[in-house]
């Protein structure tokens, strides 16, 4: 059976490197029956990656410079080369918080993906509809438009994971029904197959926690989860990892 994925997106947390270190250390105890990843904020990537260097836990970054993979005059950016040098092995692309706060478009995301691949960073591409789009039953069309970013890119299944994260489910305690998630994941997988990316894993994200995780386990369509809030404490993250083991 394919190993499932559980990835923690720490966003702009925790507030200091001591807490980041403690959280990283606790991840070392998790089972290797799951592909575990964590995505610290940039300031903590180095310390976290050092702690997890000889473990099974992959460390990622939350964003990447769109304009160079190396170095250059791009104030505020972190390049793929710098991220890899710190120990990052993958990057989140297109998280809804980046799409909404920073107005990141498909054109920009395509550039970021290209830079990341240049340095062999794997991509976790986040897609998802807003509440309004969900209510208007536009979900599948919105996802197709977001997945069209992959068209024309030289990317292989080995370097890509897709995370379906309905915007209205992130940090709200709300989730779609399991039937809805399975239907959406099947649609995403069909879309990826049509783009010759049939083996790509599709994760669910949005208000996954230690209480509801068992709802998402046991479906071939759901290859794991991307976890925000519940990834910040080992007490809530460890049971999620165990559920997918
Ligand atoms: P949440 O966030 O688990 O806190 O809802 C998920 C995410 O944004 O990746």
PDB file of C-alpha atoms and ligand atoms in Angstrom:
ATOM      1  CA  UNK A   1       0.000   0.000   0.000  1.00  0.00           C
ATOM      2  CA  UNK A   2       1.111   3.547  -0.792  1.00  0.00           C
ATOM      3  CA  UNK A   3       2.489   5.431   2.237  1.00  0.00           C
ATOM      4  CA  UNK A   4       0.178   8.263   3.237  1.00  0.00           C
ATOM      5  CA  UNK A   5       1.266  11.867   3.850  1.00  0.00           C
ATOM      6  CA  UNK A   6       0.725  14.049   6.912  1.00  0.00           C
ATOM      7  CA  UNK A   7       2.196  17.528   6.530  1.00  0.00           C
ATOM      8  CA  UNK A   8       2.068  20.277   9.148  1.00  0.00           C
ATOM      9  CA  UNK A   9       1.860  23.852   7.886  1.00  0.00           C
ATOM     10  CA  UNK A  10       3.073  26.024  10.753  1.00  0.00           C
ATOM     11  CA  UNK A  11       2.295  29.345   8.986  1.00  0.00           C
ATOM     12  CA  UNK A  12       3.632  32.312  11.086  1.00  0.00           C
ATOM     13  CA  UNK A  13       4.023  30.112  14.190  1.00  0.00           C
ATOM     14  CA  UNK A  14       5.454  29.617  16.782  1.00  0.00           C
ATOM     15  CA  UNK A  15       6.580  32.963  18.208  1.00  0.00           C
ATOM     16  CA  UNK A  16      10.170  31.947  18.985  1.00  0.00           C
ATOM     17  CA  UNK A  17      12.872  29.521  17.933  1.00  0.00           C
ATOM     18  CA  UNK A  18      12.905  27.690  21.269  1.00  0.00           C
ATOM     19  CA  UNK A  19       9.327  26.538  20.691  1.00  0.00           C
ATOM     20  CA  UNK A  20      10.126  25.692  17.061  1.00  0.00           C
ATOM     21  CA  UNK A  21      13.050  23.560  18.226  1.00  0.00           C
ATOM     22  CA  UNK A  22      10.921  21.740  20.801  1.00  0.00           C
ATOM     23  CA  UNK A  23       8.214  21.005  18.231  1.00  0.00           C
ATOM     24  CA  UNK A  24      10.815  19.765  15.727  1.00  0.00           C
ATOM     25  CA  UNK A  25      12.372  17.457  18.310  1.00  0.00           C
ATOM     26  CA  UNK A  26       8.994  15.927  19.123  1.00  0.00           C
ATOM     27  CA  UNK A  27       8.466  15.068  15.425  1.00  0.00           C
ATOM     28  CA  UNK A  28      11.474  12.742  15.533  1.00  0.00           C
ATOM     29  CA  UNK A  29       9.464  10.295  17.637  1.00  0.00           C
ATOM     30  CA  UNK A  30       6.725   9.863  15.009  1.00  0.00           C
ATOM     31  CA  UNK A  31       6.262   6.637  13.066  1.00  0.00           C
ATOM     32  CA  UNK A  32       8.040   6.190   9.732  1.00  0.00           C
ATOM     33  CA  UNK A  33       5.006   4.367   8.336  1.00  0.00           C
ATOM     34  CA  UNK A  34       3.763   7.789   7.188  1.00  0.00           C
ATOM     35  CA  UNK A  35       5.496  10.432   5.068  1.00  0.00           C
ATOM     36  CA  UNK A  36       5.613  13.202   7.652  1.00  0.00           C
ATOM     37  CA  UNK A  37       6.483  16.765   6.669  1.00  0.00           C
ATOM     38  CA  UNK A  38       6.558  20.106   8.415  1.00  0.00           C
ATOM     39  CA  UNK A  39       6.622  23.595   6.968  1.00  0.00           C
ATOM     40  CA  UNK A  40       8.025  26.112   9.460  1.00  0.00           C
ATOM     41  CA  UNK A  41       8.092  29.842   8.818  1.00  0.00           C
ATOM     42  CA  UNK A  42      11.281  30.910   7.028  1.00  0.00           C
ATOM     43  CA  UNK A  43      13.042  32.103  10.176  1.00  0.00           C
ATOM     44  CA  UNK A  44      12.818  28.629  11.705  1.00  0.00           C
ATOM     45  CA  UNK A  45      13.557  26.465   8.651  1.00  0.00           C
ATOM     46  CA  UNK A  46      17.278  26.235   9.397  1.00  0.00           C
ATOM     47  CA  UNK A  47      17.040  25.187  13.046  1.00  0.00           C
ATOM     48  CA  UNK A  48      14.171  22.800  12.348  1.00  0.00           C
ATOM     49  CA  UNK A  49      15.957  21.207   9.375  1.00  0.00           C
ATOM     50  CA  UNK A  50      19.113  20.737  11.440  1.00  0.00           C
ATOM     51  CA  UNK A  51      17.172  18.932  14.166  1.00  0.00           C
ATOM     52  CA  UNK A  52      15.380  16.740  11.621  1.00  0.00           C
ATOM     53  CA  UNK A  53      18.423  16.153   9.394  1.00  0.00           C
ATOM     54  CA  UNK A  54      18.781  12.424  10.063  1.00  0.00           C
ATOM     55  CA  UNK A  55      15.094  11.694  10.552  1.00  0.00           C
ATOM     56  CA  UNK A  56      12.292  10.633   8.205  1.00  0.00           C
ATOM     57  CA  UNK A  57      10.578  14.003   8.514  1.00  0.00           C
ATOM     58  CA  UNK A  58      10.798  16.259   5.473  1.00  0.00           C
ATOM     59  CA  UNK A  59      11.080  20.002   5.992  1.00  0.00           C
ATOM     60  CA  UNK A  60       9.519  22.433   3.525  1.00  0.00           C
ATOM     61  CA  UNK A  61       9.167  26.166   2.956  1.00  0.00           C
ATOM     62  CA  UNK A  62       5.929  28.137   2.674  1.00  0.00           C
ATOM     63  CA  UNK A  63       6.877  30.203  -0.375  1.00  0.00           C
ATOM     64  CA  UNK A  64       9.676  30.721  -2.873  1.00  0.00           C
ATOM     65  CA  UNK A  65      11.028  33.531  -5.058  1.00  0.00           C
ATOM     66  CA  UNK A  66       9.367  33.551  -8.473  1.00  0.00           C
ATOM     67  CA  UNK A  67      12.098  35.438 -10.277  1.00  0.00           C
ATOM     68  CA  UNK A  68      15.319  33.578  -9.613  1.00  0.00           C
ATOM     69  CA  UNK A  69      16.274  30.146  -8.336  1.00  0.00           C
ATOM     70  CA  UNK A  70      19.704  31.407  -7.305  1.00  0.00           C
ATOM     71  CA  UNK A  71      20.507  34.864  -5.902  1.00  0.00           C
ATOM     72  CA  UNK A  72      19.728  38.427  -6.892  1.00  0.00           C
ATOM     73  CA  UNK A  73      18.049  41.742  -6.123  1.00  0.00           C
ATOM     74  CA  UNK A  74      14.657  40.530  -4.863  1.00  0.00           C
ATOM     75  CA  UNK A  75      14.062  42.198  -1.487  1.00  0.00           C
ATOM     76  CA  UNK A  76      12.071  40.085   0.921  1.00  0.00           C
ATOM     77  CA  UNK A  77      12.308  36.923  -1.177  1.00  0.00           C
ATOM     78  CA  UNK A  78      13.976  33.612  -0.414  1.00  0.00           C
ATOM     79  CA  UNK A  79      15.274  31.687  -3.413  1.00  0.00           C
ATOM     80  CA  UNK A  80      15.048  27.968  -4.075  1.00  0.00           C
ATOM     81  CA  UNK A  81      18.833  27.687  -3.759  1.00  0.00           C
ATOM     82  CA  UNK A  82      18.743  29.334  -0.316  1.00  0.00           C
ATOM     83  CA  UNK A  83      15.828  27.137   0.809  1.00  0.00           C
ATOM     84  CA  UNK A  84      17.655  23.975  -0.267  1.00  0.00           C
ATOM     85  CA  UNK A  85      20.815  25.175   1.457  1.00  0.00           C
ATOM     86  CA  UNK A  86      18.825  25.456   4.730  1.00  0.00           C
ATOM     87  CA  UNK A  87      17.599  21.878   4.331  1.00  0.00           C
ATOM     88  CA  UNK A  88      14.196  22.324   2.678  1.00  0.00           C
ATOM     89  CA  UNK A  89      13.045  19.544   0.354  1.00  0.00           C
ATOM     90  CA  UNK A  90       9.684  20.864  -0.788  1.00  0.00           C
ATOM     91  CA  UNK A  91       7.678  24.068  -1.090  1.00  0.00           C
ATOM     92  CA  UNK A  92       4.014  24.946  -0.625  1.00  0.00           C
ATOM     93  CA  UNK A  93       2.720  26.686  -3.725  1.00  0.00           C
ATOM     94  CA  UNK A  94      -0.627  28.480  -4.034  1.00  0.00           C
ATOM     95  CA  UNK A  95      -1.856  28.253  -0.447  1.00  0.00           C
ATOM     96  CA  UNK A  96      -5.147  30.162  -0.276  1.00  0.00           C
ATOM     97  CA  UNK A  97      -3.651  32.645   2.195  1.00  0.00           C
ATOM     98  CA  UNK A  98      -1.047  33.562  -0.435  1.00  0.00           C
ATOM     99  CA  UNK A  99      -3.635  33.626  -3.203  1.00  0.00           C
ATOM    100  CA  UNK A 100      -5.915  35.961  -1.228  1.00  0.00           C
ATOM    101  CA  UNK A 101      -3.526  38.228   0.746  1.00  0.00           C
ATOM    102  CA  UNK A 102      -0.868  38.483  -1.966  1.00  0.00           C
ATOM    103  CA  UNK A 103      -3.097  38.059  -5.019  1.00  0.00           C
ATOM    104  CA  UNK A 104      -0.894  35.258  -6.368  1.00  0.00           C
ATOM    105  CA  UNK A 105      -2.035  34.329  -9.884  1.00  0.00           C
ATOM    106  CA  UNK A 106      -1.492  31.185 -11.919  1.00  0.00           C
ATOM    107  CA  UNK A 107       1.127  33.037 -13.956  1.00  0.00           C
ATOM    108  CA  UNK A 108       3.124  33.867 -10.811  1.00  0.00           C
ATOM    109  CA  UNK A 109       2.650  30.378  -9.346  1.00  0.00           C
ATOM    110  CA  UNK A 110       3.946  28.810 -12.579  1.00  0.00           C
ATOM    111  CA  UNK A 111       7.132  30.881 -12.217  1.00  0.00           C
ATOM    112  CA  UNK A 112       7.548  29.776  -8.583  1.00  0.00           C
ATOM    113  CA  UNK A 113       7.077  26.123  -9.534  1.00  0.00           C
ATOM    114  CA  UNK A 114       9.662  26.444 -12.297  1.00  0.00           C
ATOM    115  CA  UNK A 115      12.237  28.029  -9.956  1.00  0.00           C
ATOM    116  CA  UNK A 116      11.633  25.382  -7.290  1.00  0.00           C
ATOM    117  CA  UNK A 117      12.027  22.492  -9.751  1.00  0.00           C
ATOM    118  CA  UNK A 118      15.315  23.947 -10.966  1.00  0.00           C
ATOM    119  CA  UNK A 119      16.724  23.187  -7.510  1.00  0.00           C
ATOM    120  CA  UNK A 120      14.923  19.872  -7.140  1.00  0.00           C
ATOM    121  CA  UNK A 121      12.423  21.099  -4.525  1.00  0.00           C
ATOM    122  CA  UNK A 122       9.216  19.049  -4.632  1.00  0.00           C
ATOM    123  CA  UNK A 123       5.935  20.969  -4.975  1.00  0.00           C
ATOM    124  CA  UNK A 124       2.859  20.779  -2.756  1.00  0.00           C
ATOM    125  CA  UNK A 125       0.303  22.649  -4.876  1.00  0.00           C
ATOM    126  CA  UNK A 126      -2.680  23.899  -2.843  1.00  0.00           C
ATOM    127  CA  UNK A 127      -6.038  24.356  -4.540  1.00  0.00           C
ATOM    128  CA  UNK A 128      -9.503  25.084  -3.202  1.00  0.00           C
ATOM    129  CA  UNK A 129     -12.713  27.038  -3.656  1.00  0.00           C
ATOM    130  CA  UNK A 130     -14.189  29.863  -1.560  1.00  0.00           C
ATOM    131  CA  UNK A 131     -17.469  29.510   0.333  1.00  0.00           C
ATOM    132  CA  UNK A 132     -19.271  31.508  -2.330  1.00  0.00           C
ATOM    133  CA  UNK A 133     -17.903  29.276  -5.118  1.00  0.00           C
ATOM    134  CA  UNK A 134     -18.846  26.195  -3.086  1.00  0.00           C
ATOM    135  CA  UNK A 135     -22.411  27.426  -2.659  1.00  0.00           C
ATOM    136  CA  UNK A 136     -22.682  28.215  -6.371  1.00  0.00           C
ATOM    137  CA  UNK A 137     -21.452  24.652  -7.103  1.00  0.00           C
ATOM    138  CA  UNK A 138     -18.413  26.002  -8.930  1.00  0.00           C
ATOM    139  CA  UNK A 139     -15.871  23.901  -7.003  1.00  0.00           C
ATOM    140  CA  UNK A 140     -14.790  21.567  -9.806  1.00  0.00           C
ATOM    141  CA  UNK A 141     -14.503  24.381 -12.360  1.00  0.00           C
ATOM    142  CA  UNK A 142     -12.427  26.463  -9.899  1.00  0.00           C
ATOM    143  CA  UNK A 143     -10.098  23.512  -9.258  1.00  0.00           C
ATOM    144  CA  UNK A 144      -9.672  22.862 -12.990  1.00  0.00           C
ATOM    145  CA  UNK A 145      -8.677  26.489 -13.466  1.00  0.00           C
ATOM    146  CA  UNK A 146      -6.180  26.302 -10.580  1.00  0.00           C
ATOM    147  CA  UNK A 147      -4.738  22.992 -11.846  1.00  0.00           C
ATOM    148  CA  UNK A 148      -4.263  24.492 -15.303  1.00  0.00           C
ATOM    149  CA  UNK A 149      -1.132  26.118 -13.825  1.00  0.00           C
ATOM    150  CA  UNK A 150       0.576  22.768 -14.466  1.00  0.00           C
ATOM    151  CA  UNK A 151      -0.047  22.852 -18.215  1.00  0.00           C
ATOM    152  CA  UNK A 152       3.154  23.446 -20.096  1.00  0.00           C
ATOM    153  CA  UNK A 153       5.396  22.920 -17.066  1.00  0.00           C
ATOM    154  CA  UNK A 154       8.074  20.260 -17.172  1.00  0.00           C
ATOM    155  CA  UNK A 155       7.019  18.489 -13.970  1.00  0.00           C
ATOM    156  CA  UNK A 156       6.815  14.799 -13.100  1.00  0.00           C
ATOM    157  CA  UNK A 157       4.577  12.925 -10.641  1.00  0.00           C
ATOM    158  CA  UNK A 158       7.596  12.317  -8.419  1.00  0.00           C
ATOM    159  CA  UNK A 159       7.940  16.042  -7.748  1.00  0.00           C
ATOM    160  CA  UNK A 160       4.293  16.917  -7.131  1.00  0.00           C
ATOM    161  CA  UNK A 161       1.645  16.523  -4.450  1.00  0.00           C
ATOM    162  CA  UNK A 162      -1.713  18.333  -4.650  1.00  0.00           C
ATOM    163  CA  UNK A 163      -3.554  19.489  -1.524  1.00  0.00           C
ATOM    164  CA  UNK A 164      -7.290  20.153  -1.789  1.00  0.00           C
ATOM    165  CA  UNK A 165      -8.068  22.833   0.783  1.00  0.00           C
ATOM    166  CA  UNK A 166     -11.483  24.498   0.595  1.00  0.00           C
ATOM    167  CA  UNK A 167     -10.857  28.107   1.676  1.00  0.00           C
ATOM    168  CA  UNK A 168     -13.945  28.029   3.904  1.00  0.00           C
ATOM    169  CA  UNK A 169     -12.646  24.972   5.762  1.00  0.00           C
ATOM    170  CA  UNK A 170      -9.280  26.477   6.724  1.00  0.00           C
ATOM    171  CA  UNK A 171      -9.142  27.370  10.407  1.00  0.00           C
ATOM    172  CA  UNK A 172     -12.937  27.404  10.721  1.00  0.00           C
ATOM    173  CA  UNK A 173     -13.740  23.974  12.163  1.00  0.00           C
ATOM    174  CA  UNK A 174     -15.911  23.334   9.081  1.00  0.00           C
ATOM    175  CA  UNK A 175     -15.207  20.542   6.585  1.00  0.00           C
ATOM    176  CA  UNK A 176     -16.977  19.251   3.485  1.00  0.00           C
ATOM    177  CA  UNK A 177     -18.687  15.872   3.881  1.00  0.00           C
ATOM    178  CA  UNK A 178     -16.477  12.880   3.241  1.00  0.00           C
ATOM    179  CA  UNK A 179     -18.530  12.091   0.100  1.00  0.00           C
ATOM    180  CA  UNK A 180     -17.821  15.583  -1.204  1.00  0.00           C
ATOM    181  CA  UNK A 181     -14.094  15.232  -0.499  1.00  0.00           C
ATOM    182  CA  UNK A 182     -13.916  11.837  -2.218  1.00  0.00           C
ATOM    183  CA  UNK A 183     -15.768  13.205  -5.255  1.00  0.00           C
ATOM    184  CA  UNK A 184     -13.486  16.238  -5.475  1.00  0.00           C
ATOM    185  CA  UNK A 185     -10.327  14.128  -5.078  1.00  0.00           C
ATOM    186  CA  UNK A 186     -11.508  11.781  -7.849  1.00  0.00           C
ATOM    187  CA  UNK A 187     -12.027  14.806 -10.055  1.00  0.00           C
ATOM    188  CA  UNK A 188      -8.557  16.174  -9.238  1.00  0.00           C
ATOM    189  CA  UNK A 189      -6.979  12.773  -9.964  1.00  0.00           C
ATOM    190  CA  UNK A 190      -8.807  12.574 -13.323  1.00  0.00           C
ATOM    191  CA  UNK A 191      -7.607  16.079 -14.174  1.00  0.00           C
ATOM    192  CA  UNK A 192      -4.015  15.135 -13.241  1.00  0.00           C
ATOM    193  CA  UNK A 193      -4.242  11.923 -15.285  1.00  0.00           C
ATOM    194  CA  UNK A 194      -5.267  13.994 -18.296  1.00  0.00           C
ATOM    195  CA  UNK A 195      -2.094  16.035 -17.723  1.00  0.00           C
ATOM    196  CA  UNK A 196       0.017  12.816 -17.562  1.00  0.00           C
ATOM    197  CA  UNK A 197       0.361  13.178 -13.788  1.00  0.00           C
ATOM    198  CA  UNK A 198      -1.744  10.193 -12.820  1.00  0.00           C
ATOM    199  CA  UNK A 199       0.397   9.003  -9.906  1.00  0.00           C
ATOM    200  CA  UNK A 200       0.275  12.289  -7.999  1.00  0.00           C
ATOM    201  CA  UNK A 201      -0.942  12.056  -4.388  1.00  0.00           C
ATOM    202  CA  UNK A 202      -3.892  14.235  -3.388  1.00  0.00           C
ATOM    203  CA  UNK A 203      -4.163  15.403   0.228  1.00  0.00           C
ATOM    204  CA  UNK A 204      -7.103  16.966   2.017  1.00  0.00           C
ATOM    205  CA  UNK A 205      -6.611  20.079   4.175  1.00  0.00           C
ATOM    206  CA  UNK A 206      -8.906  22.294   6.223  1.00  0.00           C
ATOM    207  CA  UNK A 207      -9.734  21.880   9.927  1.00  0.00           C
ATOM    208  CA  UNK A 208      -8.242  18.388  10.215  1.00  0.00           C
ATOM    209  CA  UNK A 209      -7.581  17.615  13.887  1.00  0.00           C
ATOM    210  CA  UNK A 210      -7.046  14.712  16.273  1.00  0.00           C
ATOM    211  CA  UNK A 211     -10.819  14.462  16.867  1.00  0.00           C
ATOM    212  CA  UNK A 212     -12.033  14.242  13.257  1.00  0.00           C
ATOM    213  CA  UNK A 213      -9.018  12.606  11.550  1.00  0.00           C
ATOM    214  CA  UNK A 214     -10.499   9.109  11.467  1.00  0.00           C
ATOM    215  CA  UNK A 215     -13.175  10.421   9.063  1.00  0.00           C
ATOM    216  CA  UNK A 216     -10.478  10.943   6.419  1.00  0.00           C
ATOM    217  CA  UNK A 217      -8.667   7.615   6.786  1.00  0.00           C
ATOM    218  CA  UNK A 218      -9.223   4.516   4.658  1.00  0.00           C
ATOM    219  CA  UNK A 219     -10.051   6.068   1.270  1.00  0.00           C
ATOM    220  CA  UNK A 220      -7.877   5.387  -1.784  1.00  0.00           C
ATOM    221  CA  UNK A 221      -8.801   8.866  -3.011  1.00  0.00           C
ATOM    222  CA  UNK A 222      -7.323  10.549   0.086  1.00  0.00           C
ATOM    223  CA  UNK A 223      -3.533  10.170   0.169  1.00  0.00           C
ATOM    224  CA  UNK A 224      -3.128  12.066   3.429  1.00  0.00           C
ATOM    225  CA  UNK A 225      -3.713  15.470   4.983  1.00  0.00           C
ATOM    226  CA  UNK A 226      -2.256  18.962   5.210  1.00  0.00           C
ATOM    227  CA  UNK A 227      -2.738  20.256   8.749  1.00  0.00           C
ATOM    228  CA  UNK A 228      -2.547  23.824  10.025  1.00  0.00           C
ATOM    229  CA  UNK A 229      -3.608  24.596  13.603  1.00  0.00           C
ATOM    230  CA  UNK A 230      -3.465  21.015  14.851  1.00  0.00           C
ATOM    231  CA  UNK A 231       0.158  20.643  13.671  1.00  0.00           C
ATOM    232  CA  UNK A 232       1.401  23.185  16.234  1.00  0.00           C
ATOM    233  CA  UNK A 233       1.130  20.837  19.203  1.00  0.00           C
ATOM    234  CA  UNK A 234       2.519  17.309  19.203  1.00  0.00           C
ATOM    235  CA  UNK A 235      -0.488  16.233  21.329  1.00  0.00           C
ATOM    236  CA  UNK A 236      -2.823  16.938  18.412  1.00  0.00           C
ATOM    237  CA  UNK A 237      -0.400  16.197  15.532  1.00  0.00           C
ATOM    238  CA  UNK A 238       0.836  12.769  16.677  1.00  0.00           C
ATOM    239  CA  UNK A 239      -2.665  11.176  16.691  1.00  0.00           C
ATOM    240  CA  UNK A 240      -3.227  12.452  13.141  1.00  0.00           C
ATOM    241  CA  UNK A 241       0.006  10.802  11.986  1.00  0.00           C
ATOM    242  CA  UNK A 242      -0.875   7.574  13.840  1.00  0.00           C
ATOM    243  CA  UNK A 243      -4.311   7.506  12.198  1.00  0.00           C
ATOM    244  CA  UNK A 244      -2.665   7.309   8.759  1.00  0.00           C
ATOM    245  CA  UNK A 245      -0.004   4.744   9.739  1.00  0.00           C
TER     246      UNK A 245
HETATM  247  P1  LIG B   1      -6.140  24.349   9.373  1.00  0.00           P
HETATM  248  O1  LIG B   1      -5.226  24.903   8.161  1.00  0.00           O
HETATM  249  O2  LIG B   1      -5.798  22.898   9.565  1.00  0.00           O
HETATM  250  O3  LIG B   1      -5.783  25.218  10.548  1.00  0.00           O
HETATM  251  O4  LIG B   1      -7.565  24.512   8.941  1.00  0.00           O
HETATM  252  C1  LIG B   1      -4.918  24.099   7.058  1.00  0.00           C
HETATM  253  C2  LIG B   1      -4.023  24.826   6.095  1.00  0.00           C
HETATM  254  O5  LIG B   1      -4.164  26.036   5.920  1.00  0.00           O
HETATM  255  O6  LIG B   1      -3.139  24.212   5.478  1.00  0.00           O
END
